Coordinates of C-alpha atoms in Angstrom, one line a residue:
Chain A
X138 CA 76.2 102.0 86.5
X139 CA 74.7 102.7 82.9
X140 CA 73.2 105.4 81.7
X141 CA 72.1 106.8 78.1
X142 CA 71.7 110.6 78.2
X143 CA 69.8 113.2 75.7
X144 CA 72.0 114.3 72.6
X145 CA 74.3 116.7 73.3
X146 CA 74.5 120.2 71.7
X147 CA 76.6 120.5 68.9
X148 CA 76.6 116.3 68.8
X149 CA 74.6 114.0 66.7
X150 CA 75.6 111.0 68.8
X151 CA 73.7 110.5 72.3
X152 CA 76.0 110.4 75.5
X153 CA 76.4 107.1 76.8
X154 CA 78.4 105.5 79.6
X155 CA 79.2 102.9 82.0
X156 CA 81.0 102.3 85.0
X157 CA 80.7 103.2 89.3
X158 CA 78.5 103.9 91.6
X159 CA 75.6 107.1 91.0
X160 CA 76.0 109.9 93.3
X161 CA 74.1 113.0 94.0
X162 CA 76.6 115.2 91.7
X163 CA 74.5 118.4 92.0
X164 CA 71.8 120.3 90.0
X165 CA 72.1 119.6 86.5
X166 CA 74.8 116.8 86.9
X167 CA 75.5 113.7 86.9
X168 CA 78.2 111.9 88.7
X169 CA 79.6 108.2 89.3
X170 CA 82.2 107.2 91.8
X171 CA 84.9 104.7 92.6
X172 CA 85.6 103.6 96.3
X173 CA 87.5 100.1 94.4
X174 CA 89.4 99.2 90.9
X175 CA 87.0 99.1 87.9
X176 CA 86.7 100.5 84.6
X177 CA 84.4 104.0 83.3
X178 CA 83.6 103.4 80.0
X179 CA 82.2 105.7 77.5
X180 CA 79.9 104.0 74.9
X181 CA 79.1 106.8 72.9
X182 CA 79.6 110.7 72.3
X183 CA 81.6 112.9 74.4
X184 CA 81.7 114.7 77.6
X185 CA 83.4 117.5 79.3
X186 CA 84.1 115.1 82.8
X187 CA 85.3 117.1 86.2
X188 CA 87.8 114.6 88.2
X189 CA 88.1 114.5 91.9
X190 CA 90.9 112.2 92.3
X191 CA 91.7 111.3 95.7
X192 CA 94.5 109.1 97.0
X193 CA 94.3 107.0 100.5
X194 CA 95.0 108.9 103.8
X195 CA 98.2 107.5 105.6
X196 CA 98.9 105.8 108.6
X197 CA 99.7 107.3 111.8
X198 CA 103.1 107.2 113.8
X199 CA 104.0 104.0 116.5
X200 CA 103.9 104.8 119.9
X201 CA 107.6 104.9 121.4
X202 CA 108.4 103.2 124.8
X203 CA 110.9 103.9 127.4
X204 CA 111.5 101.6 131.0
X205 CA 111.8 104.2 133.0
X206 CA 108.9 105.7 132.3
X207 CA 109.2 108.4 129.6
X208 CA 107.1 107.3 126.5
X209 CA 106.1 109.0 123.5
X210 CA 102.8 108.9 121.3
X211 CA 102.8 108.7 117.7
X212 CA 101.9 111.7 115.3
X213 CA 98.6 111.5 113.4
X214 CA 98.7 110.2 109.7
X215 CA 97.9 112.5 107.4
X216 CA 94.4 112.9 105.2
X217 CA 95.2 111.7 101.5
X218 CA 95.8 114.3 98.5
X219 CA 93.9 114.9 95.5
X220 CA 94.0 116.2 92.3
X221 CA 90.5 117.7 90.6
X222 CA 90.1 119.3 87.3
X223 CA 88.4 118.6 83.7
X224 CA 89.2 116.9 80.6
X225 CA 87.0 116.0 77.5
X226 CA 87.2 112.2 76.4
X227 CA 85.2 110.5 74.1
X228 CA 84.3 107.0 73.2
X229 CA 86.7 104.5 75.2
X230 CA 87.8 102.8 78.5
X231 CA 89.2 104.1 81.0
X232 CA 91.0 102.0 84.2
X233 CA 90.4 103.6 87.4
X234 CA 92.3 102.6 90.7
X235 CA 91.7 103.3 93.8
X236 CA 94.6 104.3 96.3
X237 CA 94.5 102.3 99.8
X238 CA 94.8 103.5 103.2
X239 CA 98.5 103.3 104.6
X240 CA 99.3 101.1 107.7
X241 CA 100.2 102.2 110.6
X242 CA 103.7 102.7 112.0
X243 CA 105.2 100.1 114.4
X244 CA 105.2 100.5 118.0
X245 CA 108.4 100.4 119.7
X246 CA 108.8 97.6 122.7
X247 CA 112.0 96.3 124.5
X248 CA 113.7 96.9 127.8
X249 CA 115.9 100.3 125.6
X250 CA 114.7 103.5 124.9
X251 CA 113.3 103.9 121.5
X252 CA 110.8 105.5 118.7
X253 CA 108.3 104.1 116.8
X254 CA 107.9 103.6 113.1
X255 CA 106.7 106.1 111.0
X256 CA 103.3 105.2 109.3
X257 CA 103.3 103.9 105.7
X258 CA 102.0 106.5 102.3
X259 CA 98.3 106.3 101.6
X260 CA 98.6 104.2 98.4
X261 CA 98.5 106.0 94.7
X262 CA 94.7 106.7 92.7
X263 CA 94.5 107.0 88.9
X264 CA 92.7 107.8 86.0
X265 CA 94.1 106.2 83.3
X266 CA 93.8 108.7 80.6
X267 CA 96.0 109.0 77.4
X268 CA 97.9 111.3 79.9
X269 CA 97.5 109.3 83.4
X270 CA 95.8 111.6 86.5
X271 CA 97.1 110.1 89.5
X272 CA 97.8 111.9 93.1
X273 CA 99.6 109.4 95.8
X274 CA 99.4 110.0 99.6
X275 CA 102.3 111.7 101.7
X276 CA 104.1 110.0 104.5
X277 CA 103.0 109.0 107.3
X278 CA 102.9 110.5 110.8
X279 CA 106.1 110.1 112.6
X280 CA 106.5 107.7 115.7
X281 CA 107.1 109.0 119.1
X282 CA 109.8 108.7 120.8
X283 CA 110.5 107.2 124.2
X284 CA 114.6 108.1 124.8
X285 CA 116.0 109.6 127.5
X286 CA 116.9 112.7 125.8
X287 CA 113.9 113.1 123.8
X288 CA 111.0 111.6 124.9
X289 CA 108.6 113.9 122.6
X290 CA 105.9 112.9 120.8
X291 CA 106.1 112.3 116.8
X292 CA 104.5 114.6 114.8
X293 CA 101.8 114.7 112.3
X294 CA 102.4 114.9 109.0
X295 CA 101.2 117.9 106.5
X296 CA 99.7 116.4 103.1
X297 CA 100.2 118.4 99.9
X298 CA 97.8 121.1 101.4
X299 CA 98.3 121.6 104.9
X300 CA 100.7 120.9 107.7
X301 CA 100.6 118.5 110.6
X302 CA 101.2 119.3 114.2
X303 CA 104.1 119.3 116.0
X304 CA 104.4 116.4 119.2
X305 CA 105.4 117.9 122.8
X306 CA 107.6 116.4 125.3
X307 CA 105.3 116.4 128.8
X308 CA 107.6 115.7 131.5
X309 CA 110.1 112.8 132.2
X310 CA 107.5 110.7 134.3
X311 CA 104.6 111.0 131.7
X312 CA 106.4 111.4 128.0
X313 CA 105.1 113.4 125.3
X314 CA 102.0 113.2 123.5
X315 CA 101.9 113.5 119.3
X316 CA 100.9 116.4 116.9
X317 CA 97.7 115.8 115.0
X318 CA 97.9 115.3 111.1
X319 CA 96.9 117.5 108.4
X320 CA 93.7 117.2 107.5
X321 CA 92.2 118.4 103.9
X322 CA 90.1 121.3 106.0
X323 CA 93.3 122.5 107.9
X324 CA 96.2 122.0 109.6
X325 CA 96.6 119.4 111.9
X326 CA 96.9 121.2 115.9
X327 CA 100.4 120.6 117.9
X328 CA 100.0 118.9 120.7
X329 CA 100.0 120.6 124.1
X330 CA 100.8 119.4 127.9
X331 CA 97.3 117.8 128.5
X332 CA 96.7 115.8 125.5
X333 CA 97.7 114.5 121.9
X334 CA 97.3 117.1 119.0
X335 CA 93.7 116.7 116.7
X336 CA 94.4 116.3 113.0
X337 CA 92.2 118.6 111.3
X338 CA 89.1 118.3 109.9
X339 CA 87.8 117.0 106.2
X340 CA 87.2 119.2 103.2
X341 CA 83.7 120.5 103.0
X342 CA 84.0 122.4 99.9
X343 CA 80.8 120.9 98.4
X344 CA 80.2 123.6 95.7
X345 CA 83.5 123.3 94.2
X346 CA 84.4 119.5 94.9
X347 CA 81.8 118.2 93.2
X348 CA 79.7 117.7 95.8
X349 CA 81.2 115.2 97.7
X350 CA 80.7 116.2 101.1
X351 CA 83.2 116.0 104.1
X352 CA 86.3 114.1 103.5
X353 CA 89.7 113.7 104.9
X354 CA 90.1 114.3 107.9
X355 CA 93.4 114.3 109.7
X356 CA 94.5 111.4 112.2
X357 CA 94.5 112.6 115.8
X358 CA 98.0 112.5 117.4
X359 CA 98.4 109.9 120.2
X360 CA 98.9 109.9 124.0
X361 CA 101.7 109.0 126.8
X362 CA 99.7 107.5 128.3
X363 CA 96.1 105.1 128.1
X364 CA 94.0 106.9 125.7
X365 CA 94.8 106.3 122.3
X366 CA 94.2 109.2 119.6
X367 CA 91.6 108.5 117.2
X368 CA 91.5 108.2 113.4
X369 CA 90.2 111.2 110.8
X370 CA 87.5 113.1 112.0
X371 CA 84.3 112.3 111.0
X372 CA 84.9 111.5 107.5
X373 CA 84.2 108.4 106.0
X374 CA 87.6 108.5 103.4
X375 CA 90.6 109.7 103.0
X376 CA 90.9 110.0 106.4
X377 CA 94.4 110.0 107.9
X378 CA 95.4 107.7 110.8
X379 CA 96.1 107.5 114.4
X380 CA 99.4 108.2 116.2
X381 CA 100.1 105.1 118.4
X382 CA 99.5 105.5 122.2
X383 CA 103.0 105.5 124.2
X384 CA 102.1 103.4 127.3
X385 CA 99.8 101.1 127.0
X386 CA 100.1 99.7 130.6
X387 CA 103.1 97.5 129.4
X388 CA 103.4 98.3 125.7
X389 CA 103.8 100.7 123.4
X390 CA 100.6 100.7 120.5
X391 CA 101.5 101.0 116.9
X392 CA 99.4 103.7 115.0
X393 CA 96.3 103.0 112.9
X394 CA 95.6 102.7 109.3
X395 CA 94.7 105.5 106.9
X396 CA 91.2 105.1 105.1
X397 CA 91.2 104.6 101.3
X398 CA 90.6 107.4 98.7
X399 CA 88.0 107.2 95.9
X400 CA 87.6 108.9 92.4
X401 CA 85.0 111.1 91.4
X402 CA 83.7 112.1 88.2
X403 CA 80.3 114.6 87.0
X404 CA 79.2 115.7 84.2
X405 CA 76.8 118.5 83.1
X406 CA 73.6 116.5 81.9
Chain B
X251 CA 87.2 95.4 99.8
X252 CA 90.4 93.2 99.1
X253 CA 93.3 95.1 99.2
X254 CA 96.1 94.8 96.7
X255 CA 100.1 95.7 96.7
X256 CA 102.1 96.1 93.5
X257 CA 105.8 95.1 94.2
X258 CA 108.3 96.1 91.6
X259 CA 111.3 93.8 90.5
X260 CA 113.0 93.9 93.7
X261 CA 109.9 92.7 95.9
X262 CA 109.6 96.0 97.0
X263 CA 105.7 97.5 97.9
X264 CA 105.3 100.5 95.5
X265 CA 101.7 101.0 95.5
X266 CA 98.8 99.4 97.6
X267 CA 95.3 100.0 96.2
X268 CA 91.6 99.1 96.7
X269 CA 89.9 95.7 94.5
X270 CA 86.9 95.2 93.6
X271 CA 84.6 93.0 95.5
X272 CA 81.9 92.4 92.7
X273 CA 84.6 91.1 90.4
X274 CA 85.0 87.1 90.6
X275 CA 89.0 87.2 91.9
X276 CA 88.4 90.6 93.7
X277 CA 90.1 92.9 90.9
X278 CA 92.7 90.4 90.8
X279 CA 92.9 90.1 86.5
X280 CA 91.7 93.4 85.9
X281 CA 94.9 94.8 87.7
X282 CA 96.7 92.4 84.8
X283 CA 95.0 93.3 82.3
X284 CA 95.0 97.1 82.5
X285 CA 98.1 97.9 84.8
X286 CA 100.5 94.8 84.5
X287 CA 103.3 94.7 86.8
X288 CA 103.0 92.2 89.8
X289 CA 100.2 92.3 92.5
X290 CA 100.0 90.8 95.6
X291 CA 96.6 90.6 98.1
X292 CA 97.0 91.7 101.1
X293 CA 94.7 92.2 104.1
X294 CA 94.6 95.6 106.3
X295 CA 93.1 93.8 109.3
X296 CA 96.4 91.6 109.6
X297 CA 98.9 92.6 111.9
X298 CA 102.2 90.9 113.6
X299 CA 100.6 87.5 111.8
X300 CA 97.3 87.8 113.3
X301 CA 93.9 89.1 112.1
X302 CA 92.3 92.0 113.7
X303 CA 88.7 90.2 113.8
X304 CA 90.3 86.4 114.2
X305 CA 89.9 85.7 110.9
X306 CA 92.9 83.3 109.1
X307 CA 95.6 86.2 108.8
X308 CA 97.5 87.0 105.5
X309 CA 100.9 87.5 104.3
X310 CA 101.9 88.4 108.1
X311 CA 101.2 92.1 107.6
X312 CA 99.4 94.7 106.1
X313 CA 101.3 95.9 103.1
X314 CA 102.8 99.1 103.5
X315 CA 104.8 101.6 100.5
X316 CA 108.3 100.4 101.5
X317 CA 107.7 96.6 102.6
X318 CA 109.4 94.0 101.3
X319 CA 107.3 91.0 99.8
X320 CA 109.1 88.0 100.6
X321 CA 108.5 85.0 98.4
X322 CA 109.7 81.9 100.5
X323 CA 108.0 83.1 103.9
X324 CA 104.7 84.9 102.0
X325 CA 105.3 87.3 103.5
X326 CA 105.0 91.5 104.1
X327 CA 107.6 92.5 106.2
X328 CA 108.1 96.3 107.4
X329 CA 112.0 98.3 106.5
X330 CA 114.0 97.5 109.3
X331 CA 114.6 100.5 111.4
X332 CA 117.8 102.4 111.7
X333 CA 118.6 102.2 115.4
X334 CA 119.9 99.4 117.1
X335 CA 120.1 96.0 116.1
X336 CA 117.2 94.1 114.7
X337 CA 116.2 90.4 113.9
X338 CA 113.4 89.1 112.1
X339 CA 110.9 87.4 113.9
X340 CA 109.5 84.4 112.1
X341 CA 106.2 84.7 113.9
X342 CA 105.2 88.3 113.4
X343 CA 107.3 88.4 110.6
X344 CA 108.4 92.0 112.2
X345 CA 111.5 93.2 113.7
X346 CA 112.8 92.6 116.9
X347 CA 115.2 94.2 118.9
X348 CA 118.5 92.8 119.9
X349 CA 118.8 93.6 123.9
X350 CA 121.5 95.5 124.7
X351 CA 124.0 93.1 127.0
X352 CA 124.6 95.9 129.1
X353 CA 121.7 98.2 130.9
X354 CA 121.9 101.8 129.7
X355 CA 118.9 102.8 132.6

């Protein structure tokens, strides 16, 4: 994206840029973002630029597996963090990366009791400033556990905002379902007797995150038992992963993958 | 998108991050040329050495903050977890469990 804009008060030299993708910033703004690596460049003048700096949501917990019949579902990955603010810049280029979204945590199989791997960070986004901006994701939701003595599901994780549920043990035929993950709306929910917990929903803060819409949801937390949980709720990034069911049939289901962050920037036109 | 993992001087994952699919090599030399440091692609539809959608997998596994890049098997493989005993398997290039000799049901 290029874009040449009017002079700006109090400057001689015309605002000009490069760099992302055009966006509906708002009235009177206007507003690139970065869903990938790439450079925002400006060619001339200066700008007061608001960031929205978001890293990737992380993956949720492995499901944990027990013989005898006790399993445990993962916890929900959390939605990713971010960072927003302003800073005035002038003529230069600046790197911009984008944070991925974190695997998800290993399943636990074998003829032993066991619990599942935790799911990995959502990876780191910058702005590569003088100063760098950067936010990077918080651990994953926890795996659930399938032992004799604690065949609970794992927990969702809280992000830098809001905390994840806690998993449940059912009962010793069944096993224990995970907590939901935090979301960037709310905490994730615990789970309860009948069913994994529901990571939380995305931000929808549109008037004061630079009108970005919903995003970030958290991971939902998985199940005992067939039913899986399901990723981030209906956000498109920065969602949070999730938890890994504990019975498949005859395996244990590792958790899902966190969704990628992205990088915003507007600017009064 | 691709998907990139920067691994520091031990071959450890620190960062995984989004490339760009409208450069030519995916973000590959832009990652050089503006962050240095080492970067290795890496596909999040790869799992236990397969590929989600059945295309030719990558690198065994999806990179995650933690893994371990290891040059002679190119490969991604996952911290080894703290219980039990575990041994690499050269398929999945993921940890397996040592069975227990003795039943503990």
């Amino acid at each position: 994206m290029t874009g040449v804009l009017a002079g700006v008060v109090g400057s001689a030299v015309p605002f000009a840029y490069s760099g992302g993708t055009s966006y509906d910033a708002g009235v009177g703004y206007t507003g690139v973002y970065f869903n990938a690596n790439g450079t925002f460049s400006i060619l001339s003048g200066y700008k007061t630029i608001e960031y929205l700096i978001v890293s990737g949501g992380s993956g949720g917990g492995g499901g944990g597996r027990r013989t005898g019949g006790t399993w445990g579902g993962g916890g929900g990955g959390p939605a990713g963090n971010y960072i927003t603010g302003t800073t005035a810049i002038s003529a230069g280029d600046y790197g911009i990366t984008v944070g991925a979204g974190g695997g998800g945590g290993l399943a636990f199989n074998a003829s032993t009791n066991g619990t599942g791997s935790s799911g990995s960070a959502g990876g780191t986004s910058t702005w590569s400033l003088n100063t760098p901006l950067s936010i990077s994701g918080s651990t994953g939701g926890a795996g659930g556990s399938g032992s004799t003595s604690t065949f609970i599901g794992g927990s969702g994780r809280a992000n830098l905002f809001f905390t994840g549920g806690s998993g449940v043990a059912n009962s010793t035929s069944t096993g224990g379902h995970g907590g939901g993950g935090a979301g960037l709306g709310g905490n994730g929910s615990a789970a309860v007797i009948a069913s994994g917990g529901y990571g939380s929903g995305g931000a929808l803060n549109a008037g004061t995150m630079l009108n970005v819409g919903s995003f970030g949801g958290g991971g939902n937390g998985g199940v005992s038992t067939l039913a899986q949980g399901q990723g981030g709720i209906k956000t498109e990034w920065a969602s949070g992963g999730r938890g890994g069911t504990g019975n498949n049939g005859s395996v244990a289901l590792s958790g899902g993958s966190g969704l990628s962050g992205r990088v915003y920037l507007r600017w009064l036109t | 998108m691709s998907h990139w993992a920067q691994i520091d001087e031990n071959n450890i994952v620190i960062n995984v991050i989004v490339g760009n699919n409208d450069d030519p090599d995916e973000g590959y030399q832009w990652l050089l040329d503006n962050l240095g440091g080492r970067w290795i692609q890496t596909s999040i539809n790869t799992f236990a050495g397969e590929h989600l959608t059945g295309k030719t997998p990558m690198r065994y596994n999806y990179a995650g903050i933690g893994y371990t890049y290891d040059e002679t098997r190119d490969a991604f493989i996952p911290p080894k977890p703290d219980e039990y005993e575990w041994v690499l398997n050269e398929t999945t290039c993921q940890w397996d469990i040592v069975e227990p000799t003795t039943g503990e049901e």
